[in-house]
Tab-separated table of C-alpha atoms in Angstrom:
chain	number	residue	atom	x	y	z
A	1251	UNK	CA	0.000	0.000	0.000
A	1252	UNK	CA	1.963	2.953	-1.270
A	1253	UNK	CA	1.085	6.084	-3.142
A	1254	UNK	CA	2.377	9.442	-4.183
A	1255	UNK	CA	2.832	11.539	-1.130
A	1256	UNK	CA	3.002	15.337	-1.362
A	1257	UNK	CA	4.269	16.241	2.080
A	1258	UNK	CA	7.447	14.305	2.711
A	1259	UNK	CA	9.374	14.644	5.949
A	1260	UNK	CA	12.087	17.323	5.548
A	1261	UNK	CA	15.527	16.020	4.612
A	1262	UNK	CA	17.244	17.035	7.865
A	1263	UNK	CA	14.672	15.147	9.934
A	1264	UNK	CA	15.087	12.045	7.746
A	1265	UNK	CA	18.836	12.344	8.249
A	1266	UNK	CA	18.381	12.777	11.995
A	1267	UNK	CA	16.288	9.588	12.021
A	1268	UNK	CA	18.807	7.747	9.812
A	1269	UNK	CA	21.641	8.533	12.186
A	1270	UNK	CA	19.615	7.869	15.337
A	1271	UNK	CA	19.498	11.439	16.551
A	1272	UNK	CA	15.790	12.181	16.312
A	1273	UNK	CA	14.033	12.160	19.721
A	1274	UNK	CA	12.701	8.622	20.252
A	1275	UNK	CA	9.078	9.710	20.339
A	1276	UNK	CA	9.165	10.473	16.574
A	1277	UNK	CA	10.681	7.136	15.483
A	1278	UNK	CA	7.342	5.406	14.991
A	1279	UNK	CA	5.921	8.279	12.927
A	1280	UNK	CA	9.000	8.354	10.670
A	1281	UNK	CA	9.079	4.551	10.289
A	1282	UNK	CA	5.367	4.535	9.363
A	1283	UNK	CA	5.760	7.475	6.950
A	1284	UNK	CA	8.698	5.827	5.169
A	1285	UNK	CA	6.737	2.559	4.952
A	1286	UNK	CA	4.016	4.380	2.989
A	1287	UNK	CA	6.044	6.857	0.930
A	1288	UNK	CA	8.610	5.355	-1.443
A	1289	UNK	CA	10.007	8.817	-2.119
A	1290	UNK	CA	10.763	9.254	1.592
A	1291	UNK	CA	12.256	5.735	1.642
A	1292	UNK	CA	14.510	6.495	-1.315
A	1293	UNK	CA	15.748	9.661	0.407
A	1294	UNK	CA	16.312	7.840	3.678
A	1295	UNK	CA	18.119	4.935	2.003
A	1296	UNK	CA	20.352	7.306	0.044
A	1297	UNK	CA	21.905	8.284	3.393
A	1298	UNK	CA	22.842	4.655	3.955
A	1299	UNK	CA	24.754	4.821	0.665
A	1300	UNK	CA	26.987	7.441	2.300
A	1301	UNK	CA	27.245	5.317	5.448
A	1302	UNK	CA	28.360	2.403	3.266
A	1303	UNK	CA	31.116	4.458	1.641
A	1304	UNK	CA	32.350	5.563	5.068
A	1305	UNK	CA	32.219	2.020	6.447
A	1306	UNK	CA	34.256	0.749	3.487
A	1307	UNK	CA	36.901	3.421	4.208
A	1308	UNK	CA	36.992	2.885	7.973
A	1309	UNK	CA	40.299	1.745	9.410
A	1310	UNK	CA	39.711	-1.915	10.356
A	1311	UNK	CA	39.945	-2.769	14.061
A	1312	UNK	CA	41.385	-6.283	14.384
A	1313	UNK	CA	38.836	-8.843	15.529
A	1314	UNK	CA	39.733	-11.298	18.330
A	1315	UNK	CA	41.371	-14.567	17.294
A	1316	UNK	CA	38.338	-16.802	17.749
A	1317	UNK	CA	35.925	-14.288	16.344
A	1318	UNK	CA	35.024	-15.906	13.045
A	1319	UNK	CA	34.553	-19.285	14.752
A	1320	UNK	CA	32.307	-17.706	17.363
A	1321	UNK	CA	30.236	-16.089	14.623
A	1322	UNK	CA	30.098	-19.366	12.664
A	1323	UNK	CA	28.801	-21.057	15.827
A	1324	UNK	CA	26.200	-18.308	16.143
A	1325	UNK	CA	24.888	-18.853	12.627
A	1326	UNK	CA	25.149	-22.642	12.601
A	1327	UNK	CA	21.697	-24.118	12.568
A	1328	UNK	CA	20.038	-20.713	12.808
A	1329	UNK	CA	17.206	-20.632	10.296
A	1330	UNK	CA	17.179	-17.666	7.906
A	1331	UNK	CA	15.060	-14.762	9.086
A	1332	UNK	CA	11.443	-15.255	8.005
A	1333	UNK	CA	10.181	-13.248	5.042
A	1334	UNK	CA	8.293	-10.258	6.423
A	1335	UNK	CA	4.594	-10.061	5.683
A	1336	UNK	CA	3.330	-7.061	3.777
A	1337	UNK	CA	0.872	-4.940	5.720
A	1338	UNK	CA	-2.740	-5.515	4.799
A	1339	UNK	CA	-4.436	-2.760	6.776
A	1340	UNK	CA	-4.019	1.020	6.848
A	1341	UNK	CA	-1.335	0.364	9.481
A	1342	UNK	CA	2.153	-0.181	8.036
A	1343	UNK	CA	4.256	-2.908	9.719
A	1344	UNK	CA	5.980	-0.782	12.409
A	1345	UNK	CA	2.643	0.625	13.591
A	1346	UNK	CA	1.001	-2.798	13.428
A	1347	UNK	CA	3.798	-4.014	15.688
A	1348	UNK	CA	3.439	-1.106	18.135
A	1349	UNK	CA	-0.332	-1.552	18.398
A	1350	UNK	CA	-0.238	-5.340	18.374
A	1351	UNK	CA	-2.664	-5.519	15.442
A	1352	UNK	CA	-4.574	-3.440	12.922
A	1353	UNK	CA	-7.082	-0.617	13.522
A	1354	UNK	CA	-9.483	-3.130	15.129
A	1355	UNK	CA	-6.961	-3.785	17.911
A	1356	UNK	CA	-6.678	-0.141	18.994
A	1357	UNK	CA	-7.958	0.727	22.484
A	1358	UNK	CA	-9.720	3.957	21.461
A	1359	UNK	CA	-10.939	6.425	24.074
A	1360	UNK	CA	-13.736	8.817	23.145
A	1361	UNK	CA	-12.850	12.487	23.592
A	1362	UNK	CA	-16.208	14.017	22.649
A	1363	UNK	CA	-17.564	15.267	19.319
A	1364	UNK	CA	-16.841	11.857	17.818
A	1365	UNK	CA	-13.091	12.310	18.238
A	1366	UNK	CA	-11.214	9.305	19.601
A	1367	UNK	CA	-7.623	8.815	20.605
A	1368	UNK	CA	-5.287	6.086	21.776
A	1369	UNK	CA	-2.004	6.970	23.445
A	1370	UNK	CA	0.637	4.472	22.334
A	1371	UNK	CA	3.515	5.787	24.441
A	1372	UNK	CA	4.127	8.695	26.757
A	1373	UNK	CA	7.173	9.857	28.690
A	1374	UNK	CA	7.888	13.203	30.323
A	1375	UNK	CA	5.429	15.193	28.227
A	1376	UNK	CA	6.493	13.531	24.954
A	1377	UNK	CA	3.852	11.292	23.443
A	1378	UNK	CA	2.854	9.316	20.397
A	1379	UNK	CA	-0.835	8.705	19.791
A	1380	UNK	CA	-3.448	7.672	17.260
A	1381	UNK	CA	-6.251	10.117	16.559
A	1382	UNK	CA	-9.551	9.375	14.861
A	1383	UNK	CA	-11.486	12.448	13.798
A	1384	UNK	CA	-14.863	12.322	12.029
A	1385	UNK	CA	-15.566	14.186	8.766
A	1386	UNK	CA	-16.009	17.934	9.212
A	1387	UNK	CA	-14.505	18.047	12.709
A	1388	UNK	CA	-11.634	20.368	13.587
A	1389	UNK	CA	-8.910	20.287	16.222
A	1390	UNK	CA	-9.024	23.530	18.271
A	1391	UNK	CA	-6.578	26.243	17.192
A	1392	UNK	CA	-3.309	25.485	18.951
A	1393	UNK	CA	0.401	26.221	19.074
A	1394	UNK	CA	3.210	23.903	20.149
A	1395	UNK	CA	5.855	23.925	22.838
A	1396	UNK	CA	8.086	21.381	21.170
A	1397	UNK	CA	7.873	19.723	17.787
A	1398	UNK	CA	4.721	17.958	16.577
A	1399	UNK	CA	4.724	15.437	13.737
A	1400	UNK	CA	1.422	14.231	12.267
A	1401	UNK	CA	1.107	11.418	9.732
A	1402	UNK	CA	-2.179	10.743	7.932
A	1403	UNK	CA	-3.123	7.051	7.717
A	1404	UNK	CA	-6.686	7.396	6.446
A	1405	UNK	CA	-8.825	10.273	5.193
A	1406	UNK	CA	-7.438	13.791	4.951
A	1407	UNK	CA	-7.158	17.093	6.799
A	1408	UNK	CA	-6.476	20.654	5.830
A	1409	UNK	CA	-4.960	23.644	7.599
A	1410	UNK	CA	-3.273	26.942	6.729
A	1411	UNK	CA	-0.322	25.067	5.271
A	1412	UNK	CA	-2.053	22.705	2.867
A	1413	UNK	CA	-3.987	19.477	2.440
A	1414	UNK	CA	-2.688	16.279	3.961
A	1415	UNK	CA	-3.661	12.848	2.647
A	1416	UNK	CA	-2.560	9.289	3.443
A	1417	UNK	CA	1.209	9.140	3.851
A	1418	UNK	CA	1.606	12.917	4.164
A	1419	UNK	CA	3.331	14.190	7.256
A	1420	UNK	CA	3.014	17.669	8.760
A	1421	UNK	CA	5.728	19.017	11.016
A	1422	UNK	CA	4.829	21.881	13.333
A	1423	UNK	CA	7.144	23.622	15.750
A	1424	UNK	CA	6.939	26.432	18.307
A	1425	UNK	CA	6.268	29.007	15.602
A	1426	UNK	CA	3.301	27.197	14.070
A	1427	UNK	CA	-0.273	27.827	15.104
A	1428	UNK	CA	-2.911	25.956	13.180
A	1429	UNK	CA	-6.414	24.542	13.219
A	1430	UNK	CA	-6.478	21.287	11.279
A	1431	UNK	CA	-9.930	20.406	9.847
A	1432	UNK	CA	-10.939	17.039	8.437
A	1433	UNK	CA	-11.889	17.167	4.741
A	1434	UNK	CA	-13.658	14.566	2.602
A	1435	UNK	CA	-16.240	12.102	3.902
A	1436	UNK	CA	-13.906	9.583	5.498
A	1437	UNK	CA	-12.918	9.542	9.172
A	1438	UNK	CA	-9.370	10.874	9.403
A	1439	UNK	CA	-6.963	8.596	11.267
A	1440	UNK	CA	-3.585	10.112	12.153
A	1441	UNK	CA	-0.481	9.080	14.020
A	1442	UNK	CA	0.851	12.086	15.908
A	1443	UNK	CA	3.908	12.576	18.085
A	1444	UNK	CA	4.741	15.601	20.192
A	1445	UNK	CA	7.949	16.261	22.048
A	1446	UNK	CA	6.075	18.444	24.543
A	1447	UNK	CA	2.533	19.368	25.521
A	1448	UNK	CA	0.561	21.525	23.063
A	1449	UNK	CA	-0.350	25.088	23.967
A	1450	UNK	CA	-4.036	25.882	23.437
A	1451	UNK	CA	-5.307	29.433	23.081
A	1452	UNK	CA	-8.857	29.279	24.259
A	1453	UNK	CA	-9.641	28.368	27.836
A	1454	UNK	CA	-11.806	25.337	27.263
A	1455	UNK	CA	-9.265	23.116	25.583
A	1456	UNK	CA	-6.643	24.317	28.057
A	1457	UNK	CA	-8.839	23.143	30.914
A	1458	UNK	CA	-9.379	19.844	29.175
A	1459	UNK	CA	-5.682	19.428	28.493
A	1460	UNK	CA	-4.782	17.527	31.656
A	1461	UNK	CA	-7.555	15.052	30.930
A	1462	UNK	CA	-6.865	14.607	27.256
A	1463	UNK	CA	-3.161	14.534	28.010
A	1464	UNK	CA	-2.393	16.412	24.803
B	475	UNK	CA	26.867	-12.370	-1.488
B	476	UNK	CA	24.893	-14.391	-4.042
B	477	UNK	CA	26.717	-17.522	-2.808
B	478	UNK	CA	25.581	-16.796	0.725
B	479	UNK	CA	22.044	-16.107	-0.344
B	480	UNK	CA	21.492	-19.025	-2.647
B	481	UNK	CA	23.937	-21.728	-1.517
B	482	UNK	CA	24.313	-20.752	2.177
B	483	UNK	CA	28.049	-20.885	1.385
B	484	UNK	CA	30.038	-20.650	4.638
B	485	UNK	CA	33.379	-20.090	2.876
B	486	UNK	CA	31.901	-17.056	1.108
B	487	UNK	CA	30.613	-15.841	4.462
B	488	UNK	CA	34.087	-16.215	6.003
B	489	UNK	CA	35.496	-13.952	3.262
B	490	UNK	CA	32.801	-11.371	3.876
B	491	UNK	CA	33.453	-11.576	7.607
B	492	UNK	CA	37.211	-10.980	7.184
B	493	UNK	CA	36.521	-7.849	5.163
B	494	UNK	CA	33.602	-6.277	6.989
B	495	UNK	CA	33.745	-7.394	10.646
B	496	UNK	CA	36.914	-5.351	11.432
B	497	UNK	CA	35.405	-2.318	9.696
B	498	UNK	CA	32.141	-2.641	11.622
B	499	UNK	CA	34.167	-2.960	14.814
B	500	UNK	CA	36.171	0.140	13.846
B	501	UNK	CA	32.976	2.066	13.142
B	502	UNK	CA	31.426	1.089	16.485
B	503	UNK	CA	34.600	2.072	18.344
B	504	UNK	CA	34.548	5.461	16.594
B	505	UNK	CA	30.989	5.924	17.796
B	506	UNK	CA	32.093	5.403	21.375
B	507	UNK	CA	31.888	1.649	22.072
B	508	UNK	CA	34.708	0.000	23.992
B	509	UNK	CA	36.653	-2.711	22.158
B	510	UNK	CA	34.905	-5.657	23.852
B	511	UNK	CA	31.399	-4.342	23.132
B	512	UNK	CA	32.328	-3.439	19.558
B	513	UNK	CA	33.785	-6.916	19.040
B	514	UNK	CA	30.652	-8.656	20.301
B	515	UNK	CA	28.413	-6.299	18.380
B	516	UNK	CA	30.340	-6.773	15.114
B	517	UNK	CA	29.866	-10.545	15.471
B	518	UNK	CA	26.129	-10.059	15.919
B	519	UNK	CA	25.975	-7.728	12.936
B	520	UNK	CA	27.714	-10.304	10.737
B	521	UNK	CA	25.394	-13.065	12.006
B	522	UNK	CA	22.464	-10.842	10.986
B	523	UNK	CA	24.045	-10.447	7.528
B	524	UNK	CA	23.919	-14.240	7.211
B	525	UNK	CA	20.374	-14.560	8.535
B	526	UNK	CA	18.954	-11.736	6.454
B	527	UNK	CA	20.953	-12.430	3.291
B	528	UNK	CA	17.736	-12.945	1.318
B	529	UNK	CA	16.647	-9.365	2.075
B	530	UNK	CA	19.705	-7.734	0.501
B	531	UNK	CA	18.705	-5.948	-2.715
B	532	UNK	CA	21.678	-4.926	-4.910
B	533	UNK	CA	19.445	-2.637	-6.972
B	534	UNK	CA	18.846	-0.444	-3.900
B	535	UNK	CA	22.019	-0.681	-1.837
B	536	UNK	CA	25.678	-1.559	-1.980
B	537	UNK	CA	26.723	-4.414	0.275
B	538	UNK	CA	28.680	-1.945	2.435
B	539	UNK	CA	25.608	0.316	2.742
B	540	UNK	CA	23.405	-2.606	3.740
B	541	UNK	CA	25.893	-3.779	6.376
B	542	UNK	CA	26.317	-0.183	7.573
B	543	UNK	CA	22.534	0.033	8.090
B	544	UNK	CA	22.476	-3.200	10.110
B	545	UNK	CA	25.367	-1.962	12.285
B	546	UNK	CA	23.767	1.466	12.701
B	547	UNK	CA	20.467	-0.079	13.816
B	548	UNK	CA	22.312	-2.273	16.298
B	549	UNK	CA	24.170	0.761	17.675
B	550	UNK	CA	20.924	2.715	18.143
B	551	UNK	CA	19.132	-0.239	19.760
B	552	UNK	CA	22.033	-0.610	22.190
B	553	UNK	CA	22.020	3.080	23.085
B	554	UNK	CA	18.255	3.002	23.680
B	555	UNK	CA	18.149	-0.441	25.283
B	556	UNK	CA	15.106	-1.096	23.101
B	557	UNK	CA	14.469	-1.919	19.508
B	558	UNK	CA	13.732	1.192	17.440
B	559	UNK	CA	10.719	1.377	15.105
B	560	UNK	CA	12.053	0.656	11.607
B	561	UNK	CA	10.276	0.987	8.242
B	562	UNK	CA	8.499	-2.051	6.803
B	563	UNK	CA	10.936	-4.453	5.076
B	564	UNK	CA	10.499	-4.667	1.314
B	565	UNK	CA	12.403	-7.711	0.050
B	566	UNK	CA	11.961	-9.282	-3.356
B	567	UNK	CA	9.705	-12.331	-3.327
B	568	UNK	CA	11.178	-15.832	-3.292
B	569	UNK	CA	10.849	-16.089	-7.095
B	570	UNK	CA	11.131	-12.538	-8.448
B	571	UNK	CA	14.530	-10.873	-8.436
B	572	UNK	CA	15.804	-7.343	-9.008
B	573	UNK	CA	16.809	-6.468	-12.542
B	574	UNK	CA	20.527	-7.175	-13.187
B	575	UNK	CA	20.895	-3.920	-15.131
B	576	UNK	CA	19.426	-1.962	-12.209
B	577	UNK	CA	21.846	-3.613	-9.804
B	578	UNK	CA	24.778	-2.842	-12.092
B	579	UNK	CA	23.730	0.782	-12.558
B	580	UNK	CA	23.276	1.149	-8.824
B	581	UNK	CA	26.727	-0.201	-8.025
B	582	UNK	CA	28.158	2.304	-10.542
B	583	UNK	CA	26.375	5.206	-8.852
B	584	UNK	CA	27.624	3.936	-5.548
B	585	UNK	CA	31.218	4.115	-6.778
B	586	UNK	CA	30.634	7.659	-8.061
B	587	UNK	CA	29.367	8.606	-4.602
B	588	UNK	CA	32.442	7.016	-3.029
B	589	UNK	CA	34.614	9.217	-5.278
B	590	UNK	CA	32.636	12.297	-4.259
B	591	UNK	CA	33.068	11.460	-0.569
B	592	UNK	CA	36.791	10.916	-1.098
B	593	UNK	CA	37.118	14.313	-2.807
B	594	UNK	CA	35.615	16.126	0.204
B	595	UNK	CA	38.006	18.416	2.070
B	596	UNK	CA	39.351	16.615	5.139
B	597	UNK	CA	37.457	18.791	7.617
B	598	UNK	CA	34.097	18.249	5.946
B	599	UNK	CA	34.746	14.548	5.526
B	600	UNK	CA	35.384	14.244	9.250
B	601	UNK	CA	32.079	16.006	9.924
B	602	UNK	CA	30.212	13.609	7.636
B	603	UNK	CA	31.853	10.632	9.296
B	604	UNK	CA	30.984	11.858	12.764
B	605	UNK	CA	27.380	12.407	11.699
B	606	UNK	CA	26.988	8.922	10.256
B	607	UNK	CA	28.832	7.105	13.015
B	608	UNK	CA	26.705	8.827	15.614
B	609	UNK	CA	29.059	11.158	17.453
B	610	UNK	CA	27.514	14.459	16.488
B	611	UNK	CA	24.786	16.606	17.955
B	612	UNK	CA	21.662	17.561	16.042
B	613	UNK	CA	22.769	21.146	15.384
B	614	UNK	CA	26.007	20.168	13.691
B	615	UNK	CA	24.294	17.704	11.418
B	616	UNK	CA	22.656	20.361	9.229
B	617	UNK	CA	26.106	21.110	7.837
B	618	UNK	CA	26.590	17.718	6.238
B	619	UNK	CA	23.648	17.576	3.853
B	620	UNK	CA	25.567	18.953	0.866
B	621	UNK	CA	26.537	15.587	-0.650
B	622	UNK	CA	25.388	14.778	-4.207
B	623	UNK	CA	22.727	12.215	-3.336
B	624	UNK	CA	20.263	13.026	-6.120
B	625	UNK	CA	21.193	10.248	-8.552
B	626	UNK	CA	21.518	7.591	-5.870
B	627	UNK	CA	18.087	8.569	-4.590
B	628	UNK	CA	16.573	8.364	-8.090
B	629	UNK	CA	18.121	4.908	-8.577
B	630	UNK	CA	16.637	3.675	-5.303
B	631	UNK	CA	13.270	5.159	-6.254
B	632	UNK	CA	13.352	3.409	-9.647
B	633	UNK	CA	14.206	0.081	-7.988
B	634	UNK	CA	11.364	0.577	-5.493
B	635	UNK	CA	8.921	1.306	-8.326
B	636	UNK	CA	9.911	-1.935	-10.053
B	637	UNK	CA	9.604	-3.840	-6.782
B	638	UNK	CA	6.148	-2.391	-6.095
B	639	UNK	CA	4.982	-3.369	-9.593
B	640	UNK	CA	6.247	-6.903	-9.021
B	641	UNK	CA	4.556	-7.095	-5.598
B	642	UNK	CA	1.152	-6.053	-6.954
B	643	UNK	CA	1.308	-8.341	-10.004
B	644	UNK	CA	-1.528	-10.888	-9.714
């Protein structure tokens, strides 16, 4: 399940992921995005080409005497890694693994107005969650304390910066204030990660914040 | 590599091990591992090369790049004490194979990239190396994105398009 994706993760964030420097909370979003967008995958894999060149040129560090034998013992009798199964749902493999199944396995919690969410991981204000937003609904106008990364898995949304369809990822930082609104007649399912709590402008969502844990 | 993939040839694996294991160990030591950890880790990386041989796609990666990626993932998993979310694997099916011409063209591009990296001024080259071996902070990394990766990227994209067509063929 792949398609042409308009909003690809910026190069420097792909590079940060490639080299293991992106905050952990965004790993799942990037892995899912790259699983859907072949353009993002090609960009990401082109960094490995550089890594390969550097590895080839690295001064070898002598291995211990029994090293090859130890490795041979490790591989002896080990069956080859099984062929991975292609994803069959709207969840690409890394998300399927994180959830422990497809969309039917998600423990959704209703948040009112037909919006549902499921927090997949949360540490010290950083979180990664699934959001399900019905057609026509909007997320209240908000800014961000840290970085927010939103990947569309189903349906589409629109804000001041453009339209986002399956596979598209929107990155928002402290400067960005937006009010994403679901477009089309399909429920919009997104995977979103934030490195810090969002900053809402109107009082009501701010009061609700501790409960929604956004 | 083909001998490892198709014939599970241990002699071919020993050759590969002699070439790459010391380089992987060197890379891991550069990224801050002590010698004993790097040694153990390099062995594991090479064992993974054997186990995942069928997933290697020469139309999308050089052998060195593929082994680099395995070592890099291992390094990150170690640092985080957990396995990082990685993109879905996209290997060729048991029957279908990548196009020979694609693989050849890719390996050529890969050599051109190697030349470009070798032509970098020493200071910049060191920066690139530190970025890829995981010693650099996020701020510094923005400086290393000037490498000519356009053609390599297009080659990978082309190979992915062919693979996707093959995967969806009834």
